[in-house]
Short mmCIF file of C-alpha atoms and ligand atoms in Angstrom, two decimals:
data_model
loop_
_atom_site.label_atom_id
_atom_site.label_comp_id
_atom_site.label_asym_id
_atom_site.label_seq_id
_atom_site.Cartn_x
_atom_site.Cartn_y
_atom_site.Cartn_z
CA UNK A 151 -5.09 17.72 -11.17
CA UNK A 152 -2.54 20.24 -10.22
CA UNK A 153 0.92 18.82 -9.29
CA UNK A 154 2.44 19.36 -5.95
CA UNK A 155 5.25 21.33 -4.72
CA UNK A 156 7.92 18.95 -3.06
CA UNK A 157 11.24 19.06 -1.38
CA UNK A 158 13.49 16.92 -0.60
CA UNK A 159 16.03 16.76 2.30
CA UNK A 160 18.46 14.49 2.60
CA UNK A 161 20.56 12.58 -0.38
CA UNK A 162 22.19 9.72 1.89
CA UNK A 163 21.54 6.28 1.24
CA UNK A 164 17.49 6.65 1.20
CA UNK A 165 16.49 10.47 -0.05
CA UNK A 166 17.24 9.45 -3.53
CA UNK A 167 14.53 6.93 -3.77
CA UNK A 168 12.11 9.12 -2.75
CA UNK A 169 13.58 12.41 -4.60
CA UNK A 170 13.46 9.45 -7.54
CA UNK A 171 9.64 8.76 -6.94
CA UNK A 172 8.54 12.23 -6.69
CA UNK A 173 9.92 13.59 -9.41
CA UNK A 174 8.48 10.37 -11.28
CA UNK A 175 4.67 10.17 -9.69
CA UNK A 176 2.40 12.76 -12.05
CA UNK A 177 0.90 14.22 -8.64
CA UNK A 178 3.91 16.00 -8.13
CA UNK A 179 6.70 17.98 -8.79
CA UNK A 180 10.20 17.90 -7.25
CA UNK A 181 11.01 21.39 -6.92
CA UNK A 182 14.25 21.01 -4.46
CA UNK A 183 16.44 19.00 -2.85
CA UNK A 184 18.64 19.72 0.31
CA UNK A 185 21.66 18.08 1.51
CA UNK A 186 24.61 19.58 3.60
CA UNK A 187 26.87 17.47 2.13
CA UNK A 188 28.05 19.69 -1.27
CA UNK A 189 29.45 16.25 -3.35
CA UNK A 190 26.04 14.22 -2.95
CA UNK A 191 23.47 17.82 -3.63
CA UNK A 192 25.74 18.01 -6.84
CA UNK A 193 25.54 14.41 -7.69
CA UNK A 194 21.72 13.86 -7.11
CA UNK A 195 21.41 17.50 -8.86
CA UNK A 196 22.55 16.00 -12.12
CA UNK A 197 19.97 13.34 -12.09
CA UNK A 198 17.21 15.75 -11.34
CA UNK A 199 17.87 18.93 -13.50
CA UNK A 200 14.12 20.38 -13.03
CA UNK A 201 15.36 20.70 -9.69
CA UNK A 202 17.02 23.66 -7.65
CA UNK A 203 19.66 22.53 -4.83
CA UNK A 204 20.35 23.79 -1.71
CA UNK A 205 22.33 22.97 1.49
CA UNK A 206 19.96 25.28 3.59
CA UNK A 207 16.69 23.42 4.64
CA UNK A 208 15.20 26.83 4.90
CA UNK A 209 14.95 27.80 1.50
CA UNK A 210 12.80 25.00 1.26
CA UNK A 211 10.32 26.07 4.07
CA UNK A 212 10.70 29.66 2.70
CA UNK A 213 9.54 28.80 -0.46
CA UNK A 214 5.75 29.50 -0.96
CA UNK A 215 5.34 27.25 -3.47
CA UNK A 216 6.75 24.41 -1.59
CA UNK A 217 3.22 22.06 -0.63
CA UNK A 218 5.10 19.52 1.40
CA UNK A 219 9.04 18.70 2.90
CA UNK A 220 10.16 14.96 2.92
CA UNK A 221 12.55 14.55 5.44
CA UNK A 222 15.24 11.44 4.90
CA UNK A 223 17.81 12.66 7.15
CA UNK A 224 19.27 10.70 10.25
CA UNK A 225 16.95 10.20 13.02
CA UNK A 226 18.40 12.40 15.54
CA UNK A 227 17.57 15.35 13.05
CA UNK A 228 14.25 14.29 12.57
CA UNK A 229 12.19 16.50 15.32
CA UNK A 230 13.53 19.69 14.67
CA UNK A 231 13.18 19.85 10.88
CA UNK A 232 10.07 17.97 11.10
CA UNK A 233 9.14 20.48 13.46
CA UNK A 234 10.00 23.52 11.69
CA UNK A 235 8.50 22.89 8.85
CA UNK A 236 5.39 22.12 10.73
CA UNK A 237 5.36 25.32 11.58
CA UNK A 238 6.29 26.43 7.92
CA UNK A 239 3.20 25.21 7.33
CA UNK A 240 4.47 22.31 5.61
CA UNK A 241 2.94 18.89 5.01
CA UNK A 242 6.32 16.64 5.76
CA UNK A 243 6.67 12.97 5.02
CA UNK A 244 9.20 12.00 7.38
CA UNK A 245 11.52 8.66 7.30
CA UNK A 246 10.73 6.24 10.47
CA UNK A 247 11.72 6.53 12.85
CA UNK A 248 9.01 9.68 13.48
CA UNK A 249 11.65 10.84 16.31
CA UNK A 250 14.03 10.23 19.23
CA UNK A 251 11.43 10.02 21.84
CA UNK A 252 7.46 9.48 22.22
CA UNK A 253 7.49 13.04 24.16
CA UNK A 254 8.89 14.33 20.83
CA UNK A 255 6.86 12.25 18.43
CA UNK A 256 3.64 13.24 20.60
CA UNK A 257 4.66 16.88 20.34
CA UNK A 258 4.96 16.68 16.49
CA UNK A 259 1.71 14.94 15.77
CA UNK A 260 -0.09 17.37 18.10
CA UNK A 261 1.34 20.34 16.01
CA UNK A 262 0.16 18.57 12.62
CA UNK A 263 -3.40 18.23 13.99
CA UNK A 264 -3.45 21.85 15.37
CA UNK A 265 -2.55 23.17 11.65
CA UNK A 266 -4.74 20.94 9.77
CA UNK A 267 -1.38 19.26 8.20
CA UNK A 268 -0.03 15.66 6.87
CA UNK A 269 2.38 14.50 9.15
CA UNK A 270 3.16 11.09 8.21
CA UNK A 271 6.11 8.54 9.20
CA UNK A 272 7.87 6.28 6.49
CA UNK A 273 6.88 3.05 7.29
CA UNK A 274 7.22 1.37 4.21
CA UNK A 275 5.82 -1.64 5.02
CA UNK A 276 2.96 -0.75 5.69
CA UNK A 277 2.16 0.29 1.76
CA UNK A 278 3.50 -3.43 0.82
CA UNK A 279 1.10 -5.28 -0.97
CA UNK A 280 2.33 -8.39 1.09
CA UNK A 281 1.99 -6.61 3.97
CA UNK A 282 -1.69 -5.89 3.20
CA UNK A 283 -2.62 -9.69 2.03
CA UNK A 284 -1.31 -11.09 5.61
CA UNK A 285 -3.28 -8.05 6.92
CA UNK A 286 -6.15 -9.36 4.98
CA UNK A 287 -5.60 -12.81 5.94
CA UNK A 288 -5.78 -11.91 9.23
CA UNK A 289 -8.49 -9.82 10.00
CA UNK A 290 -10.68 -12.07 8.14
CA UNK A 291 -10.04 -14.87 10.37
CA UNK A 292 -8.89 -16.77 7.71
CA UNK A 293 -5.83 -17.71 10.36
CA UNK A 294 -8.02 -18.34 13.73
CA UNK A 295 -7.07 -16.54 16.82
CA UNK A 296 -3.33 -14.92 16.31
CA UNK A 297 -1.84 -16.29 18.98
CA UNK A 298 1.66 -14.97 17.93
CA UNK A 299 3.89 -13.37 15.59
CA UNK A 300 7.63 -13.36 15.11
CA UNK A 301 9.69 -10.90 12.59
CA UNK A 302 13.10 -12.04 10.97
CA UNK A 303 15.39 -8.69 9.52
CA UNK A 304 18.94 -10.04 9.55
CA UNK A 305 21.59 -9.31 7.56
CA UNK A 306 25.03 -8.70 7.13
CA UNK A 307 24.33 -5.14 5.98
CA UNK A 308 24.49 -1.06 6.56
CA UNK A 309 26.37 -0.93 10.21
CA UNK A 310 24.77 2.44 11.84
CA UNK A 311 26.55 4.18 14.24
CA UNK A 312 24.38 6.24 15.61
CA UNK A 313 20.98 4.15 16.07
CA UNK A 314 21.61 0.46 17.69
CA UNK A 315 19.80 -2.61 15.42
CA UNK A 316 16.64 -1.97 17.44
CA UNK A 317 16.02 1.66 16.03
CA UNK A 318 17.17 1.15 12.48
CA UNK A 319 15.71 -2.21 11.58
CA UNK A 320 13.32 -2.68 14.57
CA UNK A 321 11.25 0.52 13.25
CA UNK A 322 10.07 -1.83 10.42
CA UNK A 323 9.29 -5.15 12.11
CA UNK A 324 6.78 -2.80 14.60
CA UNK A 325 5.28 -1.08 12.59
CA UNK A 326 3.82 -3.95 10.66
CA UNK A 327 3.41 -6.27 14.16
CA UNK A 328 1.44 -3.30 15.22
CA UNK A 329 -0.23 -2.60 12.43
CA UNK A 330 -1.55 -6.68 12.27
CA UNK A 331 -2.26 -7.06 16.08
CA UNK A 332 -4.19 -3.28 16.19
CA UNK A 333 -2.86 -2.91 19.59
CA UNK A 334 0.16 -1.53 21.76
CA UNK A 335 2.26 -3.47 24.07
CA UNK A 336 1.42 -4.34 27.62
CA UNK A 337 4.88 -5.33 28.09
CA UNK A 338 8.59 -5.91 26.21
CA UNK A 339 11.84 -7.34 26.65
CA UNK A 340 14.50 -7.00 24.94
CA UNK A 341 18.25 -8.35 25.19
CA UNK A 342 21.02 -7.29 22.51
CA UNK A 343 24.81 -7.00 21.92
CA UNK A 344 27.17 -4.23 20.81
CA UNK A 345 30.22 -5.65 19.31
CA UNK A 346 31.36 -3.32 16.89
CA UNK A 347 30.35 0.35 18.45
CA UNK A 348 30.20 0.34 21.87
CA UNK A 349 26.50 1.37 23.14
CA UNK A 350 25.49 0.58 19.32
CA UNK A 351 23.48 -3.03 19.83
CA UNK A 352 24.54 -4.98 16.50
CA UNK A 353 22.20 -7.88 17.19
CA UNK A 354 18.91 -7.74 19.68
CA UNK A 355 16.21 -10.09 20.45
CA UNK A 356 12.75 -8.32 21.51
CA UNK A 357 10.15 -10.38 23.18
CA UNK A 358 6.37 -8.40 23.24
CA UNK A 359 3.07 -9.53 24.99
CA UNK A 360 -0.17 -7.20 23.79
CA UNK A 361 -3.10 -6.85 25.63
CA UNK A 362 -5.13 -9.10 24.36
CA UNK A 363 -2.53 -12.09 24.70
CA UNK A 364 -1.12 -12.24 21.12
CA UNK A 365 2.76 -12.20 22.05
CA UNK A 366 5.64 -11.19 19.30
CA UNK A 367 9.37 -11.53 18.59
CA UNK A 368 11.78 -9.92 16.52
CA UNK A 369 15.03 -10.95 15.47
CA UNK A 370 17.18 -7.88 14.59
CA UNK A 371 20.97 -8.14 12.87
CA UNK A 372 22.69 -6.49 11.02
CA UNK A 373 25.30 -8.85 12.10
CA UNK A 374 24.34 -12.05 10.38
CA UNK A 375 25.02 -14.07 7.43
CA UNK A 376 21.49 -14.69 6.21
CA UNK A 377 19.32 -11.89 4.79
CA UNK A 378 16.03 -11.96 6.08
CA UNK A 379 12.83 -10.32 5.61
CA UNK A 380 10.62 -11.91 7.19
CA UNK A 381 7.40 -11.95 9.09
CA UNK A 382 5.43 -15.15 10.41
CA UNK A 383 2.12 -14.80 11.49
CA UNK A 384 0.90 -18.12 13.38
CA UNK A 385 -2.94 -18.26 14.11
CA UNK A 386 -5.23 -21.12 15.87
CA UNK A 387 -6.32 -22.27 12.50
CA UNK A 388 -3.73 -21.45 9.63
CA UNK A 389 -0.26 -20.33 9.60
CA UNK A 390 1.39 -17.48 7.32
CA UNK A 391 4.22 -16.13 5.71
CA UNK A 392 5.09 -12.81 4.67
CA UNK A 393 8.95 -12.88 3.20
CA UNK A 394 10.13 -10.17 1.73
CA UNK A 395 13.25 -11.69 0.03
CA UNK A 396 11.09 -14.20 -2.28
CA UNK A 397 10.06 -12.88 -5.71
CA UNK A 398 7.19 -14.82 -6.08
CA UNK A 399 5.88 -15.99 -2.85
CA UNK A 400 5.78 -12.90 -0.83
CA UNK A 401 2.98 -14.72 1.14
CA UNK A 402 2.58 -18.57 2.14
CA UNK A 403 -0.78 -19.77 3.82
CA UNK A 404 -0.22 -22.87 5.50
CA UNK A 405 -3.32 -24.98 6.21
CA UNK A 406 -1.40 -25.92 9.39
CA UNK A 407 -2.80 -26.56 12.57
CA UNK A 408 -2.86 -28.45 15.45
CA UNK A 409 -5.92 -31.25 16.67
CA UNK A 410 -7.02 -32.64 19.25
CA UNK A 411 -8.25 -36.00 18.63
CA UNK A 412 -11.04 -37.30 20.79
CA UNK A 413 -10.69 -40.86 20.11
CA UNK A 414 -7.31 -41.07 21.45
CA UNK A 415 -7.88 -38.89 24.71
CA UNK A 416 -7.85 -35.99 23.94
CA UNK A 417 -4.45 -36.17 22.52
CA UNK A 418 -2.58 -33.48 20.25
CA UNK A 419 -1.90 -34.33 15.82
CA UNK A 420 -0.73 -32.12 14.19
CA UNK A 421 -3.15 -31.70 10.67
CA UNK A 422 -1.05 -30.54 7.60
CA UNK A 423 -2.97 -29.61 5.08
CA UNK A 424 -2.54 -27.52 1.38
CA UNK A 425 0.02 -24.33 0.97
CA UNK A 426 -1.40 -21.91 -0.85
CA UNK A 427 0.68 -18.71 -2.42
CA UNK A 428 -2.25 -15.98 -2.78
CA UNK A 429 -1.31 -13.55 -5.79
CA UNK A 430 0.68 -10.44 -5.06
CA UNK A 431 0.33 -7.35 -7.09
CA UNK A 432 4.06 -6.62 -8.06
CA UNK A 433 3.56 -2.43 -7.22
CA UNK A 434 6.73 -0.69 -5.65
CA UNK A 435 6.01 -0.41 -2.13
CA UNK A 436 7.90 2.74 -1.87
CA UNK A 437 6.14 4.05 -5.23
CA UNK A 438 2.58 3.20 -3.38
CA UNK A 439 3.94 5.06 -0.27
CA UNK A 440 4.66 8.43 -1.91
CA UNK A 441 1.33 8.26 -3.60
CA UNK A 442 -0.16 7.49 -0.73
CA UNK A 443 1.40 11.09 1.00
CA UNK A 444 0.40 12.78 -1.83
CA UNK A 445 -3.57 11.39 -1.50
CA UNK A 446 -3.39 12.11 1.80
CA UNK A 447 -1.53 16.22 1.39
CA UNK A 448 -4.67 16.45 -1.48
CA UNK A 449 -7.11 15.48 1.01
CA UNK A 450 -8.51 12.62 -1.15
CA UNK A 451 -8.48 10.02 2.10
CA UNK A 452 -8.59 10.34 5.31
CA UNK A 453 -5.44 10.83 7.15
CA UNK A 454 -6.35 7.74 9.75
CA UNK A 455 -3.87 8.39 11.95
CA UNK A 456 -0.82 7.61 10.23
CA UNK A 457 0.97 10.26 12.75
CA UNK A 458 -0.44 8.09 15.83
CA UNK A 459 0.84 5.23 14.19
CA UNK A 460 4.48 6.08 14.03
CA UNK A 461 4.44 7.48 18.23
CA UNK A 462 2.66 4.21 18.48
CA UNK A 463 5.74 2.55 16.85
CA UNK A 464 8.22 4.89 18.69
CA UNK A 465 6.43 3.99 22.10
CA UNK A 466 7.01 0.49 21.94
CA UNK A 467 10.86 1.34 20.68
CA UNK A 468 10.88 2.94 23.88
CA UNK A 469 9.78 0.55 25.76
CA UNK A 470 11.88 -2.27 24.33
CA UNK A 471 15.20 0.30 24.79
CA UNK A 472 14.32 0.51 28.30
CA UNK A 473 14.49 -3.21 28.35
CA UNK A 474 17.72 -3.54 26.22
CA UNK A 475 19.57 -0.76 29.04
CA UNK A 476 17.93 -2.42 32.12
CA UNK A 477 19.28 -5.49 30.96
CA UNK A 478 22.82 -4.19 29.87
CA UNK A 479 25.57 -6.22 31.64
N1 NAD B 668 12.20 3.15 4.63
C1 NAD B 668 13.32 2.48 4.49
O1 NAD B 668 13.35 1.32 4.05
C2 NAD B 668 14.62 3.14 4.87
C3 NAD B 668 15.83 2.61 4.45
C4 NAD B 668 17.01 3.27 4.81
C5 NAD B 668 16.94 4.40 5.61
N2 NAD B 668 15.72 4.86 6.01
C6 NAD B 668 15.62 6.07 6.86
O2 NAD B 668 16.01 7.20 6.09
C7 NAD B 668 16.66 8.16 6.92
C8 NAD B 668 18.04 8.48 6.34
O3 NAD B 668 18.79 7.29 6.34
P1 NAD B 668 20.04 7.12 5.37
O4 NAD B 668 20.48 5.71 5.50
O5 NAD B 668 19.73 7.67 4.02
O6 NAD B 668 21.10 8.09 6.12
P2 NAD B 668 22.45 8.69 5.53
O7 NAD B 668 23.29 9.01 6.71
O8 NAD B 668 22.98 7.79 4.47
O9 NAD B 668 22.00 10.03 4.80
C9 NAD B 668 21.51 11.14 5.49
C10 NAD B 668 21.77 12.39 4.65
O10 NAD B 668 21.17 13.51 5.34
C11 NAD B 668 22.06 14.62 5.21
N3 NAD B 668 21.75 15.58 6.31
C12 NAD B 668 22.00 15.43 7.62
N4 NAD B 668 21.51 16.50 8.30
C13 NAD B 668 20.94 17.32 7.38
C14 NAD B 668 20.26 18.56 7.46
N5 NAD B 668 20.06 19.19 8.64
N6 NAD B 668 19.80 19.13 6.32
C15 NAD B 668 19.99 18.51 5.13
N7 NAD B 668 20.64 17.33 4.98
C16 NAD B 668 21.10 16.74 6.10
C17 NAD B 668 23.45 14.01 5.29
O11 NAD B 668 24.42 14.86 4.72
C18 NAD B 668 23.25 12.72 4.49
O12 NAD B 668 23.54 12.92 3.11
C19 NAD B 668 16.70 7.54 8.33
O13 NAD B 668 15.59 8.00 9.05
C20 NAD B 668 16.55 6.05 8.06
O14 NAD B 668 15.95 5.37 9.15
C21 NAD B 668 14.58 4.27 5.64
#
């Protein structure tokens, strides 16, 4: 199998754990990296000799032997590069969020189809084998109905100045709340505070009903003193846990539920039954990510829409920032 061609653009906090994985995955080969910032392209250029560095993102979509362009820059960057590599006829990876806008995220997704390229958004969660047990859990019914969901990402942790709480950390908490109710939101609320950057929400509280019912929450800080990763997944008939900042319980089923009991009128118990902590393969999430673009670039899946399911992600971000502004005091 024939290695492919891959650049990298961006060397912030994130690029170099993806510049890291694909120079380290067999199915490819890191061929550049691209940062404007001088200090950090010679830094990162040090730890990846093989590899030629450049400030210009075009000598990356110039280059014929380039196969694909990962794009870990900030998000207000990420249309146009996304875009012109597009049209480079590059495959890009791009970090979440996809774009700035649905309108924009449409656009780019539309051009991917029309050249027969990879387009896909970095939601790393998504390629977390916890992620995929609770996915398991509940699409098998093992849970009962869903009736909701709630996500935890707190911390006291990277301040942004340029993306509020619900952008940066809110990106991750959808994705995977989309990704387990298979649906977009009928409606969403959110309320949030700016205390450090004006116009920059530090902490916001999103409230989501779906279609179907199933309703969500997220908590989103980066203003807090607990770290949390968390998502809880509450059905009719079990109860689970996905957390994130647990080495070896990345998932809790709880045979919690409750009954109605028709000797005493019809009245309400709650039943609590065994925990169980399902075994979770201990793979890198961001390792299984990058492989998973590079399946995907080699045509060995099908695509399935991972474009469609970052603008599905960037809708409802929408949505919610509508909320947070029509709710501003
Ligand atoms: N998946 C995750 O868990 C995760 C975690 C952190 C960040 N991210 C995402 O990664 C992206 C980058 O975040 P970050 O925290 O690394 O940001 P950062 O600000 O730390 O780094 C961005 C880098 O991009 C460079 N840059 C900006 N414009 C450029 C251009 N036109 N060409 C080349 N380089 C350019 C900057 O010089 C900087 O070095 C964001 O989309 C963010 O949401 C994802």
């Amino acid at each position: 199998m024939e290695a492919l061609t891959v650049g990298v653009a961006g060397l912030g906090h994130w690029g170099p754990n993806l510049a890291r994985n694909f120079d380290d995955l067999p199915g490819s080969r890191l061929k550049w990296l691209c940062d404007r910032d001088e200090e950090r392209l010679a830094a990162h250029g040090h730890r990846h000799p093989e590899a030629e560095t450049t400030t210009r993102f075009e000598d990356l979509l110039e280059d014929p032997d380039v196969d694909a362009v990962v794009v870990a820059t900030p998000v207000v960057t990420h249309f146009e590069l996304t875009r012109d590599a597009l049209l480079a006829g590059k495959h890009v990876f791009v970090e979440k969020p996809l774009a700035l806008s649905s309108t924009w995220a449409e656009q780019l997704a539309e051009l991917a189809e029309e050249r027969g390229l990879v387009l896909m958004p970095g939601h790393l969660l998504l390629y977390h084998p916890g992620v995929a047990k609770l996915k398991e859990l509940v699409d098998s019914g093992e849970l009962g109905r869903i009736l909701y969901v709630y996500g935890n990402r707190q911390n006291l942790g990277q301040i942004r100045r340029d993306e509020n709480a619900l952008w940066s950390l809110g990106a991750h908490d959808l994705s995977v709340i989309l990704h387990l109710v298979g649906e977009e939101p009928a409606e969403a609320w959110a309320r949030g505070e700016s205390f450090l950057t004006e116009g920059v929400e530090d902490v916001v509280f999103c409230f989501i009903r779906f279609p179907s019912g199933v309703v969500a929450h997220m908590h989103l800080s980066w203003l807090d003193p607990h770290k949390m990763r968390r998502m809880t997944v509450v059905g009719d008939q079990k109860m689970a846990v996905f957390d994130d900042m647990e080495l070896e319980r990345k998932v809790t089923v709880y045979d919690k539920r409750p009954e109605q009991q028709t000797e005493t009128y019809g009245e309400w118990m709650t039943r609590t039954g065994d925990i169980f902590v399902p075994k979770i393969p201990n793979d890198e999430p961001l390792r299984l990510e990058c492989q998973h673009f590079l399946s995907l670039v080699r045509g060995d899946r099908e695509p399935a829409g991972v474009a469609r399911d970052g603008l599905a992600v960037v809708r409802s971000l929408e949505l919610l920032q509508a909320s947070l502004e029509r709710t501003a005091v």
